[in-house]
PDB file of C-alpha atoms in Angstrom:
ATOM      1  CA  MET A1341     -91.378-110.402 -56.828  1.00 82.00           C
ATOM      2  CA  LEU A1342     -95.087-111.242 -56.819  1.00 81.00           C
ATOM      3  CA  ASN A1343     -95.946-107.820 -58.282  1.00 84.00           C
ATOM      4  CA  LEU A1344     -93.507-108.377 -61.165  1.00 81.00           C
ATOM      5  CA  ILE A1345     -94.854-111.853 -61.835  1.00 85.00           C
ATOM      6  CA  ASN A1346     -98.460-110.649 -61.864  1.00 84.00           C
ATOM      7  CA  LYS A1347     -97.537-107.760 -64.149  1.00 87.00           C
ATOM      8  CA  TYR A1348     -95.813-109.997 -66.709  1.00 88.00           C
ATOM      9  CA  LEU A1349     -97.941-113.146 -66.582  1.00 89.00           C
ATOM     10  CA  ASN A1350     -99.472-113.375 -70.066  1.00 91.00           C
ATOM     11  CA  GLU A1351    -102.973-114.537 -71.036  1.00 92.00           C
ATOM     12  CA  ASP A1352    -101.679-118.118 -71.488  1.00 93.00           C
ATOM     13  CA  GLY A1353    -100.414-118.180 -67.903  1.00 92.00           C
ATOM     14  CA  ASN A1354     -96.781-118.001 -69.045  1.00 96.00           C
ATOM     15  CA  ILE A1355     -93.979-115.674 -68.125  1.00 96.00           C
ATOM     16  CA  ILE A1356     -91.876-114.361 -70.988  1.00 95.00           C
ATOM     17  CA  LEU A1357     -88.278-113.401 -70.240  1.00 96.00           C
ATOM     18  CA  TYR A1358     -85.598-111.967 -72.519  1.00 95.00           C
ATOM     19  CA  HIS A1359     -81.887-112.736 -72.523  1.00 94.00           C
ATOM     20  CA  VAL A1360     -79.106-110.983 -74.440  1.00 92.00           C
ATOM     21  CA  SER A1361     -75.930-112.776 -75.502  1.00 92.00           C
ATOM     22  CA  ASN A1362     -72.915-112.253 -77.726  1.00 89.00           C
ATOM     23  CA  PRO A1363     -73.377-113.983 -81.114  1.00 90.00           C
ATOM     24  CA  LEU A1364     -70.080-115.776 -80.445  1.00 89.00           C
ATOM     25  CA  PHE A1365     -71.996-117.962 -77.955  1.00 92.00           C
ATOM     26  CA  ARG A1366     -74.952-118.779 -80.261  1.00 93.00           C
ATOM     27  CA  GLU A1367     -73.771-122.283 -81.170  1.00 93.00           C
ATOM     28  CA  LYS A1368     -73.118-123.174 -77.535  1.00 95.00           C
ATOM     29  CA  ILE A1369     -76.598-121.936 -76.552  1.00 96.00           C
ATOM     30  CA  ILE A1370     -78.143-123.905 -79.438  1.00 94.00           C
ATOM     31  CA  GLU A1371     -76.422-127.061 -78.185  1.00 94.00           C
ATOM     32  CA  GLU A1372     -76.785-126.647 -74.412  1.00 95.00           C
ATOM     33  CA  GLY A1373     -79.531-124.117 -73.692  1.00 97.00           C
ATOM     34  CA  LEU A1374     -78.715-121.282 -71.300  1.00 97.00           C
ATOM     35  CA  THR A1375     -76.273-122.262 -68.582  1.00 96.00           C
ATOM     36  CA  PRO A1376     -75.303-120.169 -65.551  1.00 96.00           C
ATOM     37  CA  GLN A1377     -71.856-118.655 -65.753  1.00 92.00           C
ATOM     38  CA  ILE A1378     -69.762-115.722 -64.672  1.00 87.00           C
ATOM     39  CA  GLY A1379     -69.427-113.702 -67.858  1.00 79.00           C
ATOM     40  CA  ASP A1380     -67.086-110.768 -68.385  1.00 74.00           C
ATOM     41  CA  SER A1381     -69.669-107.982 -68.062  1.00 73.00           C
ATOM     42  CA  TYR A1382     -71.286-109.612 -65.027  1.00 77.00           C
ATOM     43  CA  GLN A1383     -67.894-109.940 -63.365  1.00 75.00           C
ATOM     44  CA  LEU A1384     -66.788-106.408 -64.217  1.00 69.00           C
ATOM     45  CA  HIS A1385     -70.024-104.776 -63.101  1.00 68.00           C
ATOM     46  CA  TYR A1386     -70.921-106.754 -59.989  1.00 68.00           C
ATOM     47  CA  GLU A1387     -67.439-107.017 -58.517  1.00 65.00           C
ATOM     48  CA  GLU A1388     -67.528-103.216 -58.244  1.00 64.00           C
ATOM     49  CA  ILE A1389     -70.605-103.280 -56.004  1.00 61.00           C
ATOM     50  CA  THR A1390     -70.096-106.376 -53.888  1.00 63.00           C
ATOM     51  CA  ASN A1391     -67.279-108.006 -52.008  1.00 62.00           C
ATOM     52  CA  GLU A1392     -68.995-111.374 -52.184  1.00 71.00           C
ATOM     53  CA  LYS A1393     -67.794-114.185 -54.401  1.00 80.00           C
ATOM     54  CA  LEU A1394     -69.891-114.213 -57.568  1.00 85.00           C
ATOM     55  CA  LYS A1395     -72.079-117.230 -58.344  1.00 89.00           C
ATOM     56  CA  PRO A1396     -72.700-118.416 -61.908  1.00 92.00           C
ATOM     57  CA  LEU A1397     -76.013-116.864 -63.006  1.00 93.00           C
ATOM     58  CA  ILE A1398     -78.173-116.193 -66.040  1.00 95.00           C
ATOM     59  CA  PHE A1399     -79.739-112.730 -66.305  1.00 93.00           C
ATOM     60  CA  PHE A1400     -83.118-111.925 -67.879  1.00 94.00           C
ATOM     61  CA  CYS A1401     -85.415-108.944 -68.360  1.00 92.00           C
ATOM     62  CA  PHE A1402     -89.190-109.048 -68.376  1.00 93.00           C
ATOM     63  CA  GLU A1403     -89.178-106.690 -71.370  1.00 88.00           C
ATOM     64  CA  ASN A1404     -87.029-106.756 -74.498  1.00 83.00           C
ATOM     65  CA  ILE A1405     -85.415-103.449 -73.598  1.00 74.00           C
ATOM     66  CA  TYR A1406     -81.976-104.276 -72.176  1.00 72.00           C
ATOM     67  CA  CYS A1407     -79.221-102.632 -74.207  1.00 70.00           C
ATOM     68  CA  SER A1408     -75.787-104.166 -73.849  1.00 68.00           C
ATOM     69  CA  SER A1409     -74.454-101.510 -76.287  1.00 65.00           C
ATOM     70  CA  TYR A1410     -73.519-104.316 -78.694  1.00 72.00           C
ATOM     71  CA  ASN A1411     -75.424-105.921 -81.562  1.00 79.00           C
ATOM     72  CA  ASP A1412     -76.160-109.049 -79.525  1.00 86.00           C
ATOM     73  CA  ASP A1413     -78.414-112.029 -80.094  1.00 91.00           C
ATOM     74  CA  ARG A1414     -81.717-111.803 -78.268  1.00 92.00           C
ATOM     75  CA  TYR A1415     -83.540-114.780 -76.861  1.00 95.00           C
ATOM     76  CA  LYS A1416     -87.078-115.191 -75.564  1.00 96.00           C
ATOM     77  CA  VAL A1417     -87.691-117.709 -72.776  1.00 97.00           C
ATOM     78  CA  THR A1418     -91.238-118.923 -72.163  1.00 97.00           C
ATOM     79  CA  LEU A1419     -91.938-120.489 -68.785  1.00 97.00           C
ATOM     80  CA  THR A1420     -95.044-121.563 -66.942  1.00 96.00           C
ATOM     81  CA  LEU A1421     -95.522-120.001 -63.541  1.00 94.00           C
ATOM     82  CA  GLU A1422     -94.596-123.335 -61.959  1.00 95.00           C
ATOM     83  CA  GLU A1423     -91.367-123.556 -64.006  1.00 97.00           C
ATOM     84  CA  PHE A1424     -90.518-119.958 -63.109  1.00 96.00           C
ATOM     85  CA  ASN A1425     -90.979-120.706 -59.411  1.00 95.00           C
ATOM     86  CA  ASN A1426     -89.017-123.987 -59.602  1.00 96.00           C
ATOM     87  CA  LEU A1427     -86.046-122.199 -61.205  1.00 97.00           C
ATOM     88  CA  ASN A1428     -85.738-119.966 -58.110  1.00 96.00           C
ATOM     89  CA  PHE A1429     -85.463-116.613 -59.854  1.00 96.00           C
ATOM     90  CA  LYS A1430     -84.242-113.661 -57.818  1.00 94.00           C
ATOM     91  CA  ILE A1431     -84.700-109.974 -58.568  1.00 92.00           C
ATOM     92  CA  ASP A1432     -81.580-108.288 -59.957  1.00 87.00           C
ATOM     93  CA  GLU A1433     -81.585-104.937 -58.173  1.00 80.00           C
ATOM     94  CA  GLU A1434     -79.102-103.422 -60.629  1.00 78.00           C
ATOM     95  CA  VAL A1435     -81.160-103.639 -63.840  1.00 77.00           C
ATOM     96  CA  TYR A1436     -84.769-102.463 -64.240  1.00 79.00           C
ATOM     97  CA  ASN A1437     -87.314-105.332 -64.419  1.00 84.00           C
ATOM     98  CA  SER A1438     -84.555-107.893 -64.312  1.00 90.00           C
ATOM     99  CA  VAL A1439     -84.222-111.308 -62.673  1.00 95.00           C
ATOM    100  CA  CYS A1440     -81.537-113.962 -62.483  1.00 94.00           C
ATOM    101  CA  THR A1441     -81.270-117.651 -61.732  1.00 97.00           C
ATOM    102  CA  GLU A1442     -78.572-120.161 -60.853  1.00 96.00           C
ATOM    103  CA  ASN A1443     -80.406-122.825 -62.856  1.00 98.00           C
ATOM    104  CA  LYS A1444     -80.041-123.973 -66.466  1.00 98.00           C
ATOM    105  CA  ILE A1445     -82.779-123.108 -68.964  1.00 98.00           C
ATOM    106  CA  ASP A1446     -83.561-126.021 -71.274  1.00 96.00           C
ATOM    107  CA  LEU A1447     -83.455-125.620 -75.029  1.00 95.00           C
ATOM    108  CA  ASP A1448     -87.168-126.293 -75.500  1.00 96.00           C
ATOM    109  CA  LYS A1449     -88.005-123.123 -73.513  1.00 97.00           C
ATOM    110  CA  ILE A1450     -85.892-120.796 -75.677  1.00 97.00           C
ATOM    111  CA  SER A1451     -86.510-118.989 -78.978  1.00 95.00           C
ATOM    112  CA  ILE A1452     -84.041-116.767 -80.768  1.00 93.00           C
ATOM    113  CA  ILE A1453     -85.763-113.496 -81.660  1.00 91.00           C
ATOM    114  CA  TYR A1454     -82.861-111.486 -83.050  1.00 89.00           C
ATOM    115  CA  GLU A1455     -79.592-112.559 -84.628  1.00 88.00           C
ATOM    116  CA  GLY A1456     -76.869-110.125 -83.682  1.00 84.00           C
ATOM    117  CA  VAL A1457     -73.692-109.569 -85.623  1.00 79.00           C
ATOM    118  CA  GLU A1458     -70.228-110.432 -84.375  1.00 70.00           C
ATOM    119  CA  TYR A1459     -67.638-107.665 -84.390  1.00 60.00           C
ATOM    120  CA  GLN A1460     -69.949-104.864 -85.529  1.00 55.00           C
ATOM    121  CA  ASP A1461     -68.041-101.679 -86.353  1.00 49.00           C
ATOM    122  CA  TYR A1462     -70.747 -99.122 -85.650  1.00 46.00           C
ATOM    123  CA  ASP A1463     -72.390 -97.714 -82.562  1.00 46.00           C
ATOM    124  CA  TRP A1464     -75.257 -99.981 -81.568  1.00 44.00           C
ATOM    125  CA  VAL A1465     -78.462 -98.506 -80.220  1.00 44.00           C
ATOM    126  CA  LEU A1466     -81.525-100.323 -78.966  1.00 45.00           C
ATOM    127  CA  ASP A1467     -83.657 -99.273 -81.920  1.00 49.00           C
ATOM    128  CA  LEU A1468     -84.034-102.845 -83.180  1.00 51.00           C
ATOM    129  CA  ASP A1469     -85.021-103.189 -86.808  1.00 55.00           C
ATOM    130  CA  LYS A1470     -88.490-104.734 -86.452  1.00 54.00           C
ATOM    131  CA  ASP A1471     -88.138-106.373 -89.888  1.00 55.00           C
ATOM    132  CA  LYS A1472     -85.202-108.394 -88.572  1.00 60.00           C
ATOM    133  CA  LEU A1473     -87.000-109.724 -85.498  1.00 60.00           C
ATOM    134  CA  ILE A1474     -87.666-113.435 -85.658  1.00 67.00           C
ATOM    135  CA  ASP A1475     -89.199-115.858 -83.185  1.00 70.00           C
ATOM    136  CA  VAL A1476     -87.812-119.309 -83.910  1.00 70.00           C
ATOM    137  CA  PRO A1477     -87.720-122.042 -81.256  1.00 75.00           C
ATOM    138  CA  LEU A1478     -84.095-123.058 -80.766  1.00 75.00           C
ATOM    139  CA  LEU A1479     -84.839-126.711 -81.471  1.00 75.00           C
ATOM    140  CA  ASP A1480     -86.135-125.687 -84.933  1.00 75.00           C
ATOM    141  CA  TYR A1481     -83.277-123.219 -85.413  1.00 71.00           C
ATOM    142  CA  LYS A1482     -80.777-125.952 -84.528  1.00 69.00           C
ATOM    143  CA  ASN A1483     -82.367-128.466 -86.901  1.00 69.00           C
ATOM    144  CA  LYS A1484     -83.059-125.859 -89.618  1.00 65.00           C
ATOM    145  CA  THR A1485     -86.644-127.110 -89.816  1.00 55.00           C
ATOM    146  CA  LEU A1486     -88.128-123.641 -90.340  1.00 49.00           C
ATOM    147  CA  GLU A1487     -87.295-121.037 -92.948  1.00 52.00           C
ATOM    148  CA  PHE A1488     -86.762-117.534 -91.611  1.00 44.00           C
TER     149      PHE A1488
END
């Protein structure tokens, strides 16, 4: 884990993580932050490879490259090294450069960087339209205090 942390620690001493979520959950995330849960894709994928009971988790990538094959919302989480360590992240061996935690991520640590579209009727690929990328702290997004 130390190698990953050192690789992705930015010049400000922060670790940036990315999370992908269905737009249907945007309002809940705006109200509560990111909360550990056992989502459908997590359950379907991980039950195939383990006989253990699944724990509620939140999954993140160190790079904004994870493709869920849907037009999902994308969130950026900015943590200090101390916060990262206190949240007890573990490496997710199934996804490249991915970690997970059993701990909640507070709203003030999260920015929405891409607004996905619910019920998209076309094949989604990871080629994100750079003109549509935003970086709005969720507290501002929630309170509509910034124009974007």
